[in-house]
Amino acid sequence: MHKLPPECLIRTWVWMMSEEDNPELMHKGRQNLINAFGSLQKAIEYIEQKVNLEKVN
């Protein structure tokens, strides 16, 4: 498996996807997540897992 991007970069891409006033930025954030994880679903699963681990610790 390839190395995942740093958490701060993942957070930036998620933020980009939330910018409804800028469709180009939203698309770029989405594409970056897909490119890094293989699919948006895998990116979501990784983020949810990370959040759940932080809640436990």
JSON list of N, CA and C in Angstrom, two decimals:
[
{"chain": "A", "resi": 1, "resn": "MET", "atom": "N", "xyz": [0.85, -1.19, 0.00]},
{"chain": "A", "resi": 1, "resn": "MET", "atom": "CA", "xyz": [0.00, 0.00, 0.00]},
{"chain": "A", "resi": 1, "resn": "MET", "atom": "C", "xyz": [0.88, 1.24, 0.00]},
{"chain": "A", "resi": 2, "resn": "HIS", "atom": "N", "xyz": [0.46, 2.25, -0.71]},
{"chain": "A", "resi": 2, "resn": "HIS", "atom": "CA", "xyz": [1.23, 3.48, -0.77]},
{"chain": "A", "resi": 2, "resn": "HIS", "atom": "C", "xyz": [1.09, 4.29, 0.51]},
{"chain": "A", "resi": 3, "resn": "LYS", "atom": "N", "xyz": [1.99, 5.20, 0.71]},
{"chain": "A", "resi": 3, "resn": "LYS", "atom": "CA", "xyz": [1.99, 6.03, 1.91]},
{"chain": "A", "resi": 3, "resn": "LYS", "atom": "C", "xyz": [0.87, 7.07, 1.83]},
{"chain": "A", "resi": 4, "resn": "LEU", "atom": "N", "xyz": [0.15, 7.21, 2.91]},
{"chain": "A", "resi": 4, "resn": "LEU", "atom": "CA", "xyz": [-0.95, 8.18, 2.95]},
{"chain": "A", "resi": 4, "resn": "LEU", "atom": "C", "xyz": [-0.40, 9.58, 3.18]},
{"chain": "A", "resi": 5, "resn": "PRO", "atom": "N", "xyz": [-1.12, 10.59, 2.70]},
{"chain": "A", "resi": 5, "resn": "PRO", "atom": "CA", "xyz": [-0.68, 11.97, 2.91]},
{"chain": "A", "resi": 5, "resn": "PRO", "atom": "C", "xyz": [-0.80, 12.37, 4.38]},
{"chain": "A", "resi": 6, "resn": "PRO", "atom": "N", "xyz": [-0.08, 13.41, 4.78]},
{"chain": "A", "resi": 6, "resn": "PRO", "atom": "CA", "xyz": [-0.18, 13.87, 6.17]},
{"chain": "A", "resi": 6, "resn": "PRO", "atom": "C", "xyz": [-1.61, 14.32, 6.51]},
{"chain": "A", "resi": 7, "resn": "GLU", "atom": "N", "xyz": [-1.96, 14.21, 7.78]},
{"chain": "A", "resi": 7, "resn": "GLU", "atom": "CA", "xyz": [-3.31, 14.55, 8.22]},
{"chain": "A", "resi": 7, "resn": "GLU", "atom": "C", "xyz": [-3.68, 16.00, 7.87]},
{"chain": "A", "resi": 8, "resn": "CYS", "atom": "N", "xyz": [-2.74, 16.92, 8.00]},
{"chain": "A", "resi": 8, "resn": "CYS", "atom": "CA", "xyz": [-3.04, 18.33, 7.71]},
{"chain": "A", "resi": 8, "resn": "CYS", "atom": "C", "xyz": [-3.44, 18.52, 6.24]},
{"chain": "A", "resi": 9, "resn": "LEU", "atom": "N", "xyz": [-2.85, 17.74, 5.36]},
{"chain": "A", "resi": 9, "resn": "LEU", "atom": "CA", "xyz": [-3.20, 17.82, 3.94]},
{"chain": "A", "resi": 9, "resn": "LEU", "atom": "C", "xyz": [-4.59, 17.24, 3.70]},
{"chain": "A", "resi": 10, "resn": "ILE", "atom": "N", "xyz": [-4.89, 16.14, 4.35]},
{"chain": "A", "resi": 10, "resn": "ILE", "atom": "CA", "xyz": [-6.22, 15.55, 4.23]},
{"chain": "A", "resi": 10, "resn": "ILE", "atom": "C", "xyz": [-7.27, 16.54, 4.73]},
{"chain": "A", "resi": 11, "resn": "ARG", "atom": "N", "xyz": [-6.99, 17.19, 5.86]},
{"chain": "A", "resi": 11, "resn": "ARG", "atom": "CA", "xyz": [-7.92, 18.19, 6.40]},
{"chain": "A", "resi": 11, "resn": "ARG", "atom": "C", "xyz": [-8.12, 19.35, 5.41]},
{"chain": "A", "resi": 12, "resn": "THR", "atom": "N", "xyz": [-7.06, 19.75, 4.75]},
{"chain": "A", "resi": 12, "resn": "THR", "atom": "CA", "xyz": [-7.16, 20.83, 3.76]},
{"chain": "A", "resi": 12, "resn": "THR", "atom": "C", "xyz": [-8.06, 20.41, 2.61]},
{"chain": "A", "resi": 13, "resn": "TRP", "atom": "N", "xyz": [-7.91, 19.19, 2.13]},
{"chain": "A", "resi": 13, "resn": "TRP", "atom": "CA", "xyz": [-8.74, 18.70, 1.03]},
{"chain": "A", "resi": 13, "resn": "TRP", "atom": "C", "xyz": [-10.21, 18.63, 1.44]},
{"chain": "A", "resi": 14, "resn": "VAL", "atom": "N", "xyz": [-10.46, 18.20, 2.67]},
{"chain": "A", "resi": 14, "resn": "VAL", "atom": "CA", "xyz": [-11.84, 18.15, 3.17]},
{"chain": "A", "resi": 14, "resn": "VAL", "atom": "C", "xyz": [-12.41, 19.57, 3.24]},
{"chain": "A", "resi": 15, "resn": "TRP", "atom": "N", "xyz": [-11.61, 20.50, 3.73]},
{"chain": "A", "resi": 15, "resn": "TRP", "atom": "CA", "xyz": [-12.04, 21.91, 3.78]},
{"chain": "A", "resi": 15, "resn": "TRP", "atom": "C", "xyz": [-12.35, 22.41, 2.37]},
{"chain": "A", "resi": 16, "resn": "MET", "atom": "N", "xyz": [-11.49, 22.09, 1.41]},
{"chain": "A", "resi": 16, "resn": "MET", "atom": "CA", "xyz": [-11.71, 22.51, 0.02]},
{"chain": "A", "resi": 16, "resn": "MET", "atom": "C", "xyz": [-13.07, 22.02, -0.48]},
{"chain": "A", "resi": 17, "resn": "MET", "atom": "N", "xyz": [-13.43, 20.81, -0.12]},
{"chain": "A", "resi": 17, "resn": "MET", "atom": "CA", "xyz": [-14.71, 20.25, -0.56]},
{"chain": "A", "resi": 17, "resn": "MET", "atom": "C", "xyz": [-15.90, 20.98, 0.06]},
{"chain": "A", "resi": 18, "resn": "SER", "atom": "N", "xyz": [-15.69, 21.66, 1.16]},
{"chain": "A", "resi": 18, "resn": "SER", "atom": "CA", "xyz": [-16.79, 22.37, 1.84]},
{"chain": "A", "resi": 18, "resn": "SER", "atom": "C", "xyz": [-17.01, 23.78, 1.29]},
{"chain": "A", "resi": 19, "resn": "GLU", "atom": "N", "xyz": [-16.16, 24.22, 0.39]},
{"chain": "A", "resi": 19, "resn": "GLU", "atom": "CA", "xyz": [-16.26, 25.58, -0.17]},
{"chain": "A", "resi": 19, "resn": "GLU", "atom": "C", "xyz": [-17.28, 25.64, -1.29]},
{"chain": "A", "resi": 20, "resn": "GLU", "atom": "N", "xyz": [-18.56, 25.73, -0.92]},
{"chain": "A", "resi": 20, "resn": "GLU", "atom": "CA", "xyz": [-19.65, 25.69, -1.89]},
{"chain": "A", "resi": 20, "resn": "GLU", "atom": "C", "xyz": [-19.62, 26.85, -2.88]},
{"chain": "A", "resi": 21, "resn": "ASP", "atom": "N", "xyz": [-19.02, 27.96, -2.51]},
{"chain": "A", "resi": 21, "resn": "ASP", "atom": "CA", "xyz": [-18.97, 29.13, -3.39]},
{"chain": "A", "resi": 21, "resn": "ASP", "atom": "C", "xyz": [-17.92, 28.98, -4.49]},
{"chain": "A", "resi": 22, "resn": "ASN", "atom": "N", "xyz": [-17.11, 27.93, -4.40]},
{"chain": "A", "resi": 22, "resn": "ASN", "atom": "CA", "xyz": [-16.03, 27.74, -5.38]},
{"chain": "A", "resi": 22, "resn": "ASN", "atom": "C", "xyz": [-16.04, 26.30, -5.88]},
{"chain": "A", "resi": 23, "resn": "PRO", "atom": "N", "xyz": [-16.84, 26.02, -6.91]},
{"chain": "A", "resi": 23, "resn": "PRO", "atom": "CA", "xyz": [-16.95, 24.64, -7.42]},
{"chain": "A", "resi": 23, "resn": "PRO", "atom": "C", "xyz": [-15.61, 24.06, -7.88]},
{"chain": "A", "resi": 24, "resn": "GLU", "atom": "N", "xyz": [-14.74, 24.88, -8.42]},
{"chain": "A", "resi": 24, "resn": "GLU", "atom": "CA", "xyz": [-13.44, 24.38, -8.86]},
{"chain": "A", "resi": 24, "resn": "GLU", "atom": "C", "xyz": [-12.60, 23.89, -7.68]},
{"chain": "A", "resi": 25, "resn": "LEU", "atom": "N", "xyz": [-12.65, 24.65, -6.58]},
{"chain": "A", "resi": 25, "resn": "LEU", "atom": "CA", "xyz": [-11.93, 24.26, -5.37]},
{"chain": "A", "resi": 25, "resn": "LEU", "atom": "C", "xyz": [-12.53, 22.98, -4.78]},
{"chain": "A", "resi": 26, "resn": "MET", "atom": "N", "xyz": [-13.87, 22.89, -4.78]},
{"chain": "A", "resi": 26, "resn": "MET", "atom": "CA", "xyz": [-14.54, 21.69, -4.29]},
{"chain": "A", "resi": 26, "resn": "MET", "atom": "C", "xyz": [-14.11, 20.47, -5.11]},
{"chain": "A", "resi": 27, "resn": "HIS", "atom": "N", "xyz": [-14.09, 20.61, -6.41]},
{"chain": "A", "resi": 27, "resn": "HIS", "atom": "CA", "xyz": [-13.71, 19.51, -7.29]},
{"chain": "A", "resi": 27, "resn": "HIS", "atom": "C", "xyz": [-12.26, 19.09, -7.05]},
{"chain": "A", "resi": 28, "resn": "LYS", "atom": "N", "xyz": [-11.38, 20.06, -6.90]},
{"chain": "A", "resi": 28, "resn": "LYS", "atom": "CA", "xyz": [-9.96, 19.76, -6.69]},
{"chain": "A", "resi": 28, "resn": "LYS", "atom": "C", "xyz": [-9.75, 19.01, -5.36]},
{"chain": "A", "resi": 29, "resn": "GLY", "atom": "N", "xyz": [-10.43, 19.44, -4.31]},
{"chain": "A", "resi": 29, "resn": "GLY", "atom": "CA", "xyz": [-10.34, 18.74, -3.02]},
{"chain": "A", "resi": 29, "resn": "GLY", "atom": "C", "xyz": [-10.82, 17.30, -3.13]},
{"chain": "A", "resi": 30, "resn": "ARG", "atom": "N", "xyz": [-11.92, 17.13, -3.83]},
{"chain": "A", "resi": 30, "resn": "ARG", "atom": "CA", "xyz": [-12.48, 15.78, -4.03]},
{"chain": "A", "resi": 30, "resn": "ARG", "atom": "C", "xyz": [-11.51, 14.91, -4.82]},
{"chain": "A", "resi": 31, "resn": "GLN", "atom": "N", "xyz": [-10.98, 15.46, -5.90]},
{"chain": "A", "resi": 31, "resn": "GLN", "atom": "CA", "xyz": [-10.04, 14.70, -6.73]},
{"chain": "A", "resi": 31, "resn": "GLN", "atom": "C", "xyz": [-8.77, 14.32, -5.95]},
{"chain": "A", "resi": 32, "resn": "ASN", "atom": "N", "xyz": [-8.29, 15.22, -5.13]},
{"chain": "A", "resi": 32, "resn": "ASN", "atom": "CA", "xyz": [-7.09, 14.93, -4.34]},
{"chain": "A", "resi": 32, "resn": "ASN", "atom": "C", "xyz": [-7.35, 13.76, -3.38]},
{"chain": "A", "resi": 33, "resn": "LEU", "atom": "N", "xyz": [-8.52, 13.76, -2.75]},
{"chain": "A", "resi": 33, "resn": "LEU", "atom": "CA", "xyz": [-8.86, 12.65, -1.85]},
{"chain": "A", "resi": 33, "resn": "LEU", "atom": "C", "xyz": [-8.98, 11.34, -2.62]},
{"chain": "A", "resi": 34, "resn": "ILE", "atom": "N", "xyz": [-9.63, 11.38, -3.76]},
{"chain": "A", "resi": 34, "resn": "ILE", "atom": "CA", "xyz": [-9.78, 10.17, -4.57]},
{"chain": "A", "resi": 34, "resn": "ILE", "atom": "C", "xyz": [-8.41, 9.67, -5.04]},
{"chain": "A", "resi": 35, "resn": "ASN", "atom": "N", "xyz": [-7.57, 10.57, -5.48]},
{"chain": "A", "resi": 35, "resn": "ASN", "atom": "CA", "xyz": [-6.23, 10.18, -5.94]},
{"chain": "A", "resi": 35, "resn": "ASN", "atom": "C", "xyz": [-5.41, 9.56, -4.81]},
{"chain": "A", "resi": 36, "resn": "ALA", "atom": "N", "xyz": [-5.56, 10.08, -3.60]},
{"chain": "A", "resi": 36, "resn": "ALA", "atom": "CA", "xyz": [-4.77, 9.59, -2.47]},
{"chain": "A", "resi": 36, "resn": "ALA", "atom": "C", "xyz": [-5.28, 8.26, -1.92]},
{"chain": "A", "resi": 37, "resn": "PHE", "atom": "N", "xyz": [-6.61, 8.07, -1.95]},
{"chain": "A", "resi": 37, "resn": "PHE", "atom": "CA", "xyz": [-7.20, 6.90, -1.31]},
{"chain": "A", "resi": 37, "resn": "PHE", "atom": "C", "xyz": [-7.77, 5.88, -2.29]},
{"chain": "A", "resi": 38, "resn": "GLY", "atom": "N", "xyz": [-7.89, 6.24, -3.54]},
{"chain": "A", "resi": 38, "resn": "GLY", "atom": "CA", "xyz": [-8.46, 5.34, -4.52]},
{"chain": "A", "resi": 38, "resn": "GLY", "atom": "C", "xyz": [-9.94, 5.55, -4.75]},
{"chain": "A", "resi": 39, "resn": "SER", "atom": "N", "xyz": [-10.64, 6.05, -3.73]},
{"chain": "A", "resi": 39, "resn": "SER", "atom": "CA", "xyz": [-12.06, 6.39, -3.87]},
{"chain": "A", "resi": 39, "resn": "SER", "atom": "C", "xyz": [-12.44, 7.33, -2.73]},
{"chain": "A", "resi": 40, "resn": "LEU", "atom": "N", "xyz": [-13.52, 8.04, -2.94]},
{"chain": "A", "resi": 40, "resn": "LEU", "atom": "CA", "xyz": [-13.99, 8.94, -1.89]},
{"chain": "A", "resi": 40, "resn": "LEU", "atom": "C", "xyz": [-14.48, 8.14, -0.69]},
{"chain": "A", "resi": 41, "resn": "GLN", "atom": "N", "xyz": [-15.08, 6.98, -0.93]},
{"chain": "A", "resi": 41, "resn": "GLN", "atom": "CA", "xyz": [-15.57, 6.13, 0.16]},
{"chain": "A", "resi": 41, "resn": "GLN", "atom": "C", "xyz": [-14.42, 5.68, 1.06]},
{"chain": "A", "resi": 42, "resn": "LYS", "atom": "N", "xyz": [-13.30, 5.29, 0.47]},
{"chain": "A", "resi": 42, "resn": "LYS", "atom": "CA", "xyz": [-12.14, 4.88, 1.27]},
{"chain": "A", "resi": 42, "resn": "LYS", "atom": "C", "xyz": [-11.59, 6.05, 2.07]},
{"chain": "A", "resi": 43, "resn": "ALA", "atom": "N", "xyz": [-11.63, 7.24, 1.50]},
{"chain": "A", "resi": 43, "resn": "ALA", "atom": "CA", "xyz": [-11.17, 8.43, 2.22]},
{"chain": "A", "resi": 43, "resn": "ALA", "atom": "C", "xyz": [-12.06, 8.69, 3.42]},
{"chain": "A", "resi": 44, "resn": "ILE", "atom": "N", "xyz": [-13.37, 8.58, 3.22]},
{"chain": "A", "resi": 44, "resn": "ILE", "atom": "CA", "xyz": [-14.32, 8.79, 4.31]},
{"chain": "A", "resi": 44, "resn": "ILE", "atom": "C", "xyz": [-14.11, 7.76, 5.42]},
{"chain": "A", "resi": 45, "resn": "GLU", "atom": "N", "xyz": [-13.92, 6.51, 5.03]},
{"chain": "A", "resi": 45, "resn": "GLU", "atom": "CA", "xyz": [-13.69, 5.45, 6.02]},
{"chain": "A", "resi": 45, "resn": "GLU", "atom": "C", "xyz": [-12.41, 5.73, 6.83]},
{"chain": "A", "resi": 46, "resn": "TYR", "atom": "N", "xyz": [-11.37, 6.17, 6.15]},
{"chain": "A", "resi": 46, "resn": "TYR", "atom": "CA", "xyz": [-10.11, 6.48, 6.84]},
{"chain": "A", "resi": 46, "resn": "TYR", "atom": "C", "xyz": [-10.31, 7.63, 7.83]},
{"chain": "A", "resi": 47, "resn": "ILE", "atom": "N", "xyz": [-10.99, 8.68, 7.40]},
{"chain": "A", "resi": 47, "resn": "ILE", "atom": "CA", "xyz": [-11.22, 9.84, 8.27]},
{"chain": "A", "resi": 47, "resn": "ILE", "atom": "C", "xyz": [-12.07, 9.45, 9.47]},
{"chain": "A", "resi": 48, "resn": "GLU", "atom": "N", "xyz": [-13.13, 8.67, 9.24]},
{"chain": "A", "resi": 48, "resn": "GLU", "atom": "CA", "xyz": [-13.98, 8.23, 10.35]},
{"chain": "A", "resi": 48, "resn": "GLU", "atom": "C", "xyz": [-13.20, 7.37, 11.33]},
{"chain": "A", "resi": 49, "resn": "GLN", "atom": "N", "xyz": [-12.35, 6.49, 10.82]},
{"chain": "A", "resi": 49, "resn": "GLN", "atom": "CA", "xyz": [-11.53, 5.64, 11.69]},
{"chain": "A", "resi": 49, "resn": "GLN", "atom": "C", "xyz": [-10.59, 6.50, 12.52]},
{"chain": "A", "resi": 50, "resn": "LYS", "atom": "N", "xyz": [-9.99, 7.49, 11.89]},
{"chain": "A", "resi": 50, "resn": "LYS", "atom": "CA", "xyz": [-9.05, 8.39, 12.58]},
{"chain": "A", "resi": 50, "resn": "LYS", "atom": "C", "xyz": [-9.77, 9.15, 13.69]},
{"chain": "A", "resi": 51, "resn": "VAL", "atom": "N", "xyz": [-10.98, 9.65, 13.41]},
{"chain": "A", "resi": 51, "resn": "VAL", "atom": "CA", "xyz": [-11.76, 10.38, 14.40]},
{"chain": "A", "resi": 51, "resn": "VAL", "atom": "C", "xyz": [-12.13, 9.47, 15.57]},
{"chain": "A", "resi": 52, "resn": "ASN", "atom": "N", "xyz": [-12.54, 8.24, 15.26]},
{"chain": "A", "resi": 52, "resn": "ASN", "atom": "CA", "xyz": [-12.92, 7.31, 16.32]},
{"chain": "A", "resi": 52, "resn": "ASN", "atom": "C", "xyz": [-11.72, 6.95, 17.20]},
{"chain": "A", "resi": 53, "resn": "LEU", "atom": "N", "xyz": [-10.53, 6.82, 16.62]},
{"chain": "A", "resi": 53, "resn": "LEU", "atom": "CA", "xyz": [-9.33, 6.54, 17.41]},
{"chain": "A", "resi": 53, "resn": "LEU", "atom": "C", "xyz": [-9.00, 7.70, 18.32]},
{"chain": "A", "resi": 54, "resn": "GLU", "atom": "N", "xyz": [-9.19, 8.92, 17.82]},
{"chain": "A", "resi": 54, "resn": "GLU", "atom": "CA", "xyz": [-8.91, 10.11, 18.65]},
{"chain": "A", "resi": 54, "resn": "GLU", "atom": "C", "xyz": [-9.87, 10.21, 19.82]},
{"chain": "A", "resi": 55, "resn": "LYS", "atom": "N", "xyz": [-11.11, 9.77, 19.63]},
{"chain": "A", "resi": 55, "resn": "LYS", "atom": "CA", "xyz": [-12.10, 9.80, 20.72]},
{"chain": "A", "resi": 55, "resn": "LYS", "atom": "C", "xyz": [-11.70, 8.82, 21.81]},
{"chain": "A", "resi": 56, "resn": "VAL", "atom": "N", "xyz": [-11.14, 7.68, 21.44]},
{"chain": "A", "resi": 56, "resn": "VAL", "atom": "CA", "xyz": [-10.76, 6.65, 22.41]},
{"chain": "A", "resi": 56, "resn": "VAL", "atom": "C", "xyz": [-9.55, 7.12, 23.24]},
{"chain": "A", "resi": 57, "resn": "ASN", "atom": "N", "xyz": [-8.64, 7.81, 22.59]},
{"chain": "A", "resi": 57, "resn": "ASN", "atom": "CA", "xyz": [-7.43, 8.26, 23.28]},
{"chain": "A", "resi": 57, "resn": "ASN", "atom": "C", "xyz": [-7.70, 9.55, 23.93]}
]
